[in-house]
Amino acid sequence: MRGVAAGARLLKNRYGSTLEVLSHVQIWYVEKENRELVRIQQAELLESFHKAQSDYGLSTGLAVISEIAELILPEHEVSEPMFRLILLVTREVERTSDWTLPLSYFAFWTVRLGGWLPRFDHCVVCGTAFGAKPAFYDAHQPGLFCEKCRRSGMKPLYLAALNLAERFAGERLDRMEIEKSNEPGATELREAGLSWIEHHLERRLLTRKLLEIT
């Protein structure tokens, strides 16, 4: 939901850091009929992510998460799985001081929760198992394609990305570790996830380009 907090922009205000992007808070608010915005009365900080919020490089990752959540979630609709995902991913950005793996995990699970995730084991056209060979995708085409069936302009997901997708499906982010050598796979998977999200939102993510310069 969207709300207003009277006096929040003042240098000295009673909200402090509770209204920072992706802060974990409990709020009390008043909702009036026919009003789009609720009026926030009080906010209590439950968990701070100050390190990630105050570091420009880390905050770009949080900005992407925040934008996607705002666009994906319908107004006034409770989504417990999405809330848990956002909290888990934000905690990991704070803990690890890196958004590479958390943002890839977030994009993967956002697509999965949305019901848009393709099969990662075989070609959608001919059914051939990918094995150690790359899969290919285009956000405008359903499913993943093998080398023989791929179409012009499709982007690859190499073995590291396919294996990481399998791990994402079965492991919690806070129990995962990846080698530096596997980071390109996380990047490939993130970019695929963000492309699928943009396709289903029918709009570009404004914050996505920030990732390219951090």
PDB file of C-alpha atoms in Angstrom:
ATOM      1  CA  MET A   1       0.000   0.000   0.000  1.00  0.00           C
ATOM      2  CA  ARG A   2       0.969   3.642  -0.346  1.00  0.00           C
ATOM      3  CA  GLY A   3       0.879   6.172   2.444  1.00  0.00           C
ATOM      4  CA  VAL A   4       1.922   9.597   3.641  1.00  0.00           C
ATOM      5  CA  ALA A   5       3.726  10.438   6.868  1.00  0.00           C
ATOM      6  CA  ALA A   6       3.255  14.023   8.016  1.00  0.00           C
ATOM      7  CA  GLY A   7       6.567  15.773   8.679  1.00  0.00           C
ATOM      8  CA  ALA A   8       8.716  12.897   7.393  1.00  0.00           C
ATOM      9  CA  ARG A   9      10.735  15.216   5.146  1.00  0.00           C
ATOM     10  CA  LEU A  10      11.741  17.519   7.989  1.00  0.00           C
ATOM     11  CA  LEU A  11      15.361  17.322   9.127  1.00  0.00           C
ATOM     12  CA  LYS A  12      14.207  16.414  12.619  1.00  0.00           C
ATOM     13  CA  ASN A  13      11.228  14.096  12.498  1.00  0.00           C
ATOM     14  CA  ARG A  14       9.799  11.344  14.652  1.00  0.00           C
ATOM     15  CA  TYR A  15      10.235   8.628  12.042  1.00  0.00           C
ATOM     16  CA  GLY A  16      14.043   8.595  11.896  1.00  0.00           C
ATOM     17  CA  SER A  17      15.270   5.846   9.553  1.00  0.00           C
ATOM     18  CA  THR A  18      12.072   3.815   9.710  1.00  0.00           C
ATOM     19  CA  LEU A  19      10.945   5.010   6.274  1.00  0.00           C
ATOM     20  CA  GLU A  20      14.203   4.235   4.454  1.00  0.00           C
ATOM     21  CA  VAL A  21      13.927   1.978   1.397  1.00  0.00           C
ATOM     22  CA  LEU A  22      13.233  -1.640   2.424  1.00  0.00           C
ATOM     23  CA  SER A  23      13.491  -1.011   6.168  1.00  0.00           C
ATOM     24  CA  HIS A  24      11.665  -3.743   8.073  1.00  0.00           C
ATOM     25  CA  VAL A  25       9.069  -1.877  10.116  1.00  0.00           C
ATOM     26  CA  GLN A  26       5.731  -2.150  11.835  1.00  0.00           C
ATOM     27  CA  ILE A  27       3.433   0.746  11.045  1.00  0.00           C
ATOM     28  CA  TRP A  28       0.171   2.077  12.398  1.00  0.00           C
ATOM     29  CA  TYR A  29      -1.981   3.923   9.895  1.00  0.00           C
ATOM     30  CA  VAL A  30      -5.435   5.298   9.231  1.00  0.00           C
ATOM     31  CA  GLU A  31      -7.243   4.366   6.041  1.00  0.00           C
ATOM     32  CA  LYS A  32     -10.192   6.377   4.797  1.00  0.00           C
ATOM     33  CA  GLU A  33     -12.691   5.330   2.178  1.00  0.00           C
ATOM     34  CA  ASN A  34     -12.079   6.746  -1.309  1.00  0.00           C
ATOM     35  CA  ARG A  35      -8.530   7.803  -0.322  1.00  0.00           C
ATOM     36  CA  GLU A  36      -5.715   6.209  -2.311  1.00  0.00           C
ATOM     37  CA  LEU A  37      -3.079   6.952   0.337  1.00  0.00           C
ATOM     38  CA  VAL A  38      -3.218   5.838   3.959  1.00  0.00           C
ATOM     39  CA  ARG A  39      -2.009   8.225   6.661  1.00  0.00           C
ATOM     40  CA  ILE A  40       0.870   6.791   8.693  1.00  0.00           C
ATOM     41  CA  GLN A  41       0.525   7.549  12.395  1.00  0.00           C
ATOM     42  CA  GLN A  42       3.492   5.680  13.850  1.00  0.00           C
ATOM     43  CA  ALA A  43       6.363   3.489  12.663  1.00  0.00           C
ATOM     44  CA  GLU A  44       8.544   1.134  14.685  1.00  0.00           C
ATOM     45  CA  LEU A  45      11.835  -0.095  13.232  1.00  0.00           C
ATOM     46  CA  LEU A  46      12.100  -3.879  13.524  1.00  0.00           C
ATOM     47  CA  GLU A  47      15.267  -4.375  11.501  1.00  0.00           C
ATOM     48  CA  SER A  48      17.677  -1.900   9.950  1.00  0.00           C
ATOM     49  CA  PHE A  49      19.742  -2.425   6.808  1.00  0.00           C
ATOM     50  CA  HIS A  50      21.793   0.710   7.288  1.00  0.00           C
ATOM     51  CA  LYS A  51      24.984  -0.608   5.680  1.00  0.00           C
ATOM     52  CA  ALA A  52      23.225  -1.538   2.445  1.00  0.00           C
ATOM     53  CA  GLN A  53      21.062   1.590   2.449  1.00  0.00           C
ATOM     54  CA  SER A  54      23.988   3.975   2.960  1.00  0.00           C
ATOM     55  CA  ASP A  55      26.362   2.387   0.425  1.00  0.00           C
ATOM     56  CA  TYR A  56      25.618   3.538  -3.137  1.00  0.00           C
ATOM     57  CA  GLY A  57      26.703   0.288  -4.770  1.00  0.00           C
ATOM     58  CA  LEU A  58      24.584  -1.854  -2.453  1.00  0.00           C
ATOM     59  CA  SER A  59      21.642   0.536  -2.545  1.00  0.00           C
ATOM     60  CA  THR A  60      21.323   0.060  -6.306  1.00  0.00           C
ATOM     61  CA  GLY A  61      20.509  -3.592  -5.684  1.00  0.00           C
ATOM     62  CA  LEU A  62      17.927  -2.607  -3.074  1.00  0.00           C
ATOM     63  CA  ALA A  63      16.442  -0.100  -5.530  1.00  0.00           C
ATOM     64  CA  VAL A  64      15.849  -2.860  -8.095  1.00  0.00           C
ATOM     65  CA  ILE A  65      14.166  -5.051  -5.474  1.00  0.00           C
ATOM     66  CA  SER A  66      12.006  -2.148  -4.320  1.00  0.00           C
ATOM     67  CA  GLU A  67      10.902  -1.196  -7.843  1.00  0.00           C
ATOM     68  CA  ILE A  68       9.993  -4.770  -8.769  1.00  0.00           C
ATOM     69  CA  ALA A  69       8.042  -5.273  -5.538  1.00  0.00           C
ATOM     70  CA  GLU A  70       6.113  -2.048  -6.107  1.00  0.00           C
ATOM     71  CA  LEU A  71       5.194  -3.011  -9.666  1.00  0.00           C
ATOM     72  CA  ILE A  72       4.514  -6.714  -9.111  1.00  0.00           C
ATOM     73  CA  LEU A  73       2.384  -6.575  -5.974  1.00  0.00           C
ATOM     74  CA  PRO A  74      -1.229  -5.400  -6.346  1.00  0.00           C
ATOM     75  CA  GLU A  75      -2.378  -2.558  -4.088  1.00  0.00           C
ATOM     76  CA  HIS A  76      -3.742  -3.644  -0.683  1.00  0.00           C
ATOM     77  CA  GLU A  77      -3.052  -7.331  -1.368  1.00  0.00           C
ATOM     78  CA  VAL A  78      -1.157  -9.374   1.228  1.00  0.00           C
ATOM     79  CA  SER A  79       1.569 -11.611  -0.238  1.00  0.00           C
ATOM     80  CA  GLU A  80       3.358 -13.515   2.511  1.00  0.00           C
ATOM     81  CA  PRO A  81       5.695 -15.427   0.122  1.00  0.00           C
ATOM     82  CA  MET A  82       6.821 -12.210  -1.553  1.00  0.00           C
ATOM     83  CA  PHE A  83       7.309 -10.492   1.813  1.00  0.00           C
ATOM     84  CA  ARG A  84       9.497 -13.360   3.053  1.00  0.00           C
ATOM     85  CA  LEU A  85      11.485 -13.294  -0.191  1.00  0.00           C
ATOM     86  CA  ILE A  86      12.139  -9.545   0.011  1.00  0.00           C
ATOM     87  CA  LEU A  87      13.192  -9.788   3.659  1.00  0.00           C
ATOM     88  CA  LEU A  88      15.491 -12.771   3.040  1.00  0.00           C
ATOM     89  CA  VAL A  89      17.191 -11.137   0.067  1.00  0.00           C
ATOM     90  CA  THR A  90      17.616  -7.758   1.775  1.00  0.00           C
ATOM     91  CA  ARG A  91      19.158  -9.431   4.825  1.00  0.00           C
ATOM     92  CA  GLU A  92      21.671 -11.198   2.594  1.00  0.00           C
ATOM     93  CA  VAL A  93      22.642  -7.997   0.784  1.00  0.00           C
ATOM     94  CA  GLU A  94      23.277  -6.447   4.203  1.00  0.00           C
ATOM     95  CA  ARG A  95      25.159  -9.482   5.564  1.00  0.00           C
ATOM     96  CA  THR A  96      27.375 -10.163   2.551  1.00  0.00           C
ATOM     97  CA  SER A  97      27.818  -6.570   1.319  1.00  0.00           C
ATOM     98  CA  ASP A  98      27.092  -7.849  -2.183  1.00  0.00           C
ATOM     99  CA  TRP A  99      23.918  -8.051  -4.260  1.00  0.00           C
ATOM    100  CA  THR A 100      25.241 -10.402  -6.982  1.00  0.00           C
ATOM    101  CA  LEU A 101      23.754 -13.648  -5.658  1.00  0.00           C
ATOM    102  CA  PRO A 102      20.809 -12.148  -3.695  1.00  0.00           C
ATOM    103  CA  LEU A 103      19.489 -10.202  -6.686  1.00  0.00           C
ATOM    104  CA  SER A 104      19.768 -13.241  -8.946  1.00  0.00           C
ATOM    105  CA  TYR A 105      17.859 -15.287  -6.354  1.00  0.00           C
ATOM    106  CA  PHE A 106      15.233 -12.557  -6.037  1.00  0.00           C
ATOM    107  CA  ALA A 107      14.676 -12.345  -9.801  1.00  0.00           C
ATOM    108  CA  PHE A 108      14.433 -16.152 -10.070  1.00  0.00           C
ATOM    109  CA  TRP A 109      11.880 -16.487  -7.278  1.00  0.00           C
ATOM    110  CA  THR A 110       9.844 -13.473  -8.376  1.00  0.00           C
ATOM    111  CA  VAL A 111       9.448 -15.128 -11.777  1.00  0.00           C
ATOM    112  CA  ARG A 112       8.627 -18.455 -10.139  1.00  0.00           C
ATOM    113  CA  LEU A 113       6.044 -16.974  -7.769  1.00  0.00           C
ATOM    114  CA  GLY A 114       4.511 -15.174 -10.749  1.00  0.00           C
ATOM    115  CA  GLY A 115       4.092 -18.493 -12.569  1.00  0.00           C
ATOM    116  CA  TRP A 116       6.343 -17.453 -15.473  1.00  0.00           C
ATOM    117  CA  LEU A 117       9.361 -19.685 -14.856  1.00  0.00           C
ATOM    118  CA  PRO A 118      10.254 -22.024 -17.758  1.00  0.00           C
ATOM    119  CA  ARG A 119      11.631 -25.536 -17.460  1.00  0.00           C
ATOM    120  CA  PHE A 120      15.408 -25.471 -17.135  1.00  0.00           C
ATOM    121  CA  ASP A 121      16.130 -29.077 -18.111  1.00  0.00           C
ATOM    122  CA  HIS A 122      14.989 -29.456 -21.717  1.00  0.00           C
ATOM    123  CA  CYS A 123      14.155 -27.591 -24.916  1.00  0.00           C
ATOM    124  CA  VAL A 124      10.584 -26.327 -25.135  1.00  0.00           C
ATOM    125  CA  VAL A 125      10.480 -27.099 -28.881  1.00  0.00           C
ATOM    126  CA  CYS A 126      12.066 -30.524 -29.372  1.00  0.00           C
ATOM    127  CA  GLY A 127      12.319 -31.771 -25.781  1.00  0.00           C
ATOM    128  CA  THR A 128      16.074 -32.390 -25.957  1.00  0.00           C
ATOM    129  CA  ALA A 129      17.764 -32.324 -22.545  1.00  0.00           C
ATOM    130  CA  PHE A 130      20.306 -29.523 -22.249  1.00  0.00           C
ATOM    131  CA  GLY A 131      22.854 -31.577 -20.326  1.00  0.00           C
ATOM    132  CA  ALA A 132      26.097 -29.600 -20.273  1.00  0.00           C
ATOM    133  CA  LYS A 133      25.094 -27.504 -23.285  1.00  0.00           C
ATOM    134  CA  PRO A 134      23.708 -23.969 -23.013  1.00  0.00           C
ATOM    135  CA  ALA A 135      20.032 -23.086 -23.143  1.00  0.00           C
ATOM    136  CA  PHE A 136      18.795 -19.998 -24.960  1.00  0.00           C
ATOM    137  CA  TYR A 137      16.031 -17.570 -24.103  1.00  0.00           C
ATOM    138  CA  ASP A 138      14.118 -14.568 -25.334  1.00  0.00           C
ATOM    139  CA  ALA A 139      11.764 -12.874 -22.888  1.00  0.00           C
ATOM    140  CA  HIS A 140       9.103 -12.719 -25.612  1.00  0.00           C
ATOM    141  CA  GLN A 141       9.236 -16.486 -26.224  1.00  0.00           C
ATOM    142  CA  PRO A 142       7.945 -19.073 -23.719  1.00  0.00           C
ATOM    143  CA  GLY A 143      10.452 -21.645 -22.522  1.00  0.00           C
ATOM    144  CA  LEU A 144      14.139 -22.290 -23.111  1.00  0.00           C
ATOM    145  CA  PHE A 145      15.558 -23.432 -26.437  1.00  0.00           C
ATOM    146  CA  CYS A 146      18.430 -25.750 -27.382  1.00  0.00           C
ATOM    147  CA  GLU A 147      21.190 -24.808 -29.823  1.00  0.00           C
ATOM    148  CA  LYS A 148      19.375 -26.371 -32.784  1.00  0.00           C
ATOM    149  CA  CYS A 149      16.004 -24.749 -32.051  1.00  0.00           C
ATOM    150  CA  ARG A 150      17.193 -21.349 -30.880  1.00  0.00           C
ATOM    151  CA  ARG A 151      16.177 -18.265 -32.823  1.00  0.00           C
ATOM    152  CA  SER A 152      18.136 -15.215 -33.848  1.00  0.00           C
ATOM    153  CA  GLY A 153      18.863 -12.772 -31.032  1.00  0.00           C
ATOM    154  CA  MET A 154      18.349 -15.235 -28.182  1.00  0.00           C
ATOM    155  CA  LYS A 155      20.727 -15.031 -25.214  1.00  0.00           C
ATOM    156  CA  PRO A 156      22.502 -18.027 -23.650  1.00  0.00           C
ATOM    157  CA  LEU A 157      22.265 -19.536 -20.207  1.00  0.00           C
ATOM    158  CA  TYR A 158      25.374 -21.652 -19.758  1.00  0.00           C
ATOM    159  CA  LEU A 159      25.762 -24.653 -17.471  1.00  0.00           C
ATOM    160  CA  ALA A 160      26.690 -22.595 -14.388  1.00  0.00           C
ATOM    161  CA  ALA A 161      23.445 -20.611 -14.693  1.00  0.00           C
ATOM    162  CA  LEU A 162      21.338 -23.751 -15.259  1.00  0.00           C
ATOM    163  CA  ASN A 163      22.911 -25.456 -12.235  1.00  0.00           C
ATOM    164  CA  LEU A 164      22.374 -22.342 -10.129  1.00  0.00           C
ATOM    165  CA  ALA A 165      18.691 -22.270 -11.097  1.00  0.00           C
ATOM    166  CA  GLU A 166      18.379 -25.842  -9.823  1.00  0.00           C
ATOM    167  CA  ARG A 167      20.011 -24.838  -6.532  1.00  0.00           C
ATOM    168  CA  PHE A 168      17.785 -21.773  -6.184  1.00  0.00           C
ATOM    169  CA  ALA A 169      14.717 -23.992  -6.524  1.00  0.00           C
ATOM    170  CA  GLY A 170      15.790 -26.211  -3.634  1.00  0.00           C
ATOM    171  CA  GLU A 171      17.991 -24.149  -1.275  1.00  0.00           C
ATOM    172  CA  ARG A 172      17.522 -21.092   0.902  1.00  0.00           C
ATOM    173  CA  LEU A 173      19.639 -18.124  -0.071  1.00  0.00           C
ATOM    174  CA  ASP A 174      21.127 -17.719   3.414  1.00  0.00           C
ATOM    175  CA  ARG A 175      22.515 -21.262   3.246  1.00  0.00           C
ATOM    176  CA  MET A 176      24.142 -20.890  -0.150  1.00  0.00           C
ATOM    177  CA  GLU A 177      27.666 -20.023  -1.171  1.00  0.00           C
ATOM    178  CA  ILE A 178      29.062 -19.787  -4.685  1.00  0.00           C
ATOM    179  CA  GLU A 179      32.587 -19.643  -6.007  1.00  0.00           C
ATOM    180  CA  LYS A 180      33.775 -16.422  -7.624  1.00  0.00           C
ATOM    181  CA  SER A 181      34.120 -18.389 -10.852  1.00  0.00           C
ATOM    182  CA  ASN A 182      30.354 -19.020 -10.835  1.00  0.00           C
ATOM    183  CA  GLU A 183      29.379 -15.347 -10.554  1.00  0.00           C
ATOM    184  CA  PRO A 184      28.910 -15.031 -14.347  1.00  0.00           C
ATOM    185  CA  GLY A 185      26.228 -17.717 -14.036  1.00  0.00           C
ATOM    186  CA  ALA A 186      24.465 -15.669 -11.361  1.00  0.00           C
ATOM    187  CA  THR A 187      24.618 -12.630 -13.631  1.00  0.00           C
ATOM    188  CA  GLU A 188      23.176 -14.576 -16.588  1.00  0.00           C
ATOM    189  CA  LEU A 189      20.342 -15.904 -14.440  1.00  0.00           C
ATOM    190  CA  ARG A 190      19.607 -12.458 -13.005  1.00  0.00           C
ATOM    191  CA  GLU A 191      19.461 -10.865 -16.440  1.00  0.00           C
ATOM    192  CA  ALA A 192      17.126 -13.588 -17.707  1.00  0.00           C
ATOM    193  CA  GLY A 193      14.881 -13.144 -14.669  1.00  0.00           C
ATOM    194  CA  LEU A 194      14.757  -9.364 -15.027  1.00  0.00           C
ATOM    195  CA  SER A 195      13.950  -9.716 -18.736  1.00  0.00           C
ATOM    196  CA  TRP A 196      11.035 -12.066 -17.969  1.00  0.00           C
ATOM    197  CA  ILE A 197       9.784  -9.680 -15.301  1.00  0.00           C
ATOM    198  CA  GLU A 198       9.928  -6.715 -17.688  1.00  0.00           C
ATOM    199  CA  HIS A 199       8.082  -8.705 -20.346  1.00  0.00           C
ATOM    200  CA  HIS A 200       5.221  -9.598 -18.019  1.00  0.00           C
ATOM    201  CA  LEU A 201       5.074  -6.079 -16.575  1.00  0.00           C
ATOM    202  CA  GLU A 202       5.105  -4.712 -20.134  1.00  0.00           C
ATOM    203  CA  ARG A 203       7.545  -2.006 -19.107  1.00  0.00           C
ATOM    204  CA  ARG A 204      11.236  -1.399 -18.520  1.00  0.00           C
ATOM    205  CA  LEU A 205      12.651  -1.372 -15.014  1.00  0.00           C
ATOM    206  CA  LEU A 206      14.089   2.094 -14.464  1.00  0.00           C
ATOM    207  CA  THR A 207      16.591   0.859 -11.874  1.00  0.00           C
ATOM    208  CA  ARG A 208      17.995  -1.967 -13.998  1.00  0.00           C
ATOM    209  CA  LYS A 209      20.455   0.261 -15.810  1.00  0.00           C
ATOM    210  CA  LEU A 210      21.990   1.238 -12.445  1.00  0.00           C
ATOM    211  CA  LEU A 211      23.385  -2.282 -12.128  1.00  0.00           C
ATOM    212  CA  GLU A 212      25.525  -1.757 -15.218  1.00  0.00           C
ATOM    213  CA  ILE A 213      27.464   1.134 -13.664  1.00  0.00           C
ATOM    214  CA  THR A 214      28.090  -0.269 -10.165  1.00  0.00           C
TER     215      THR A 214
END
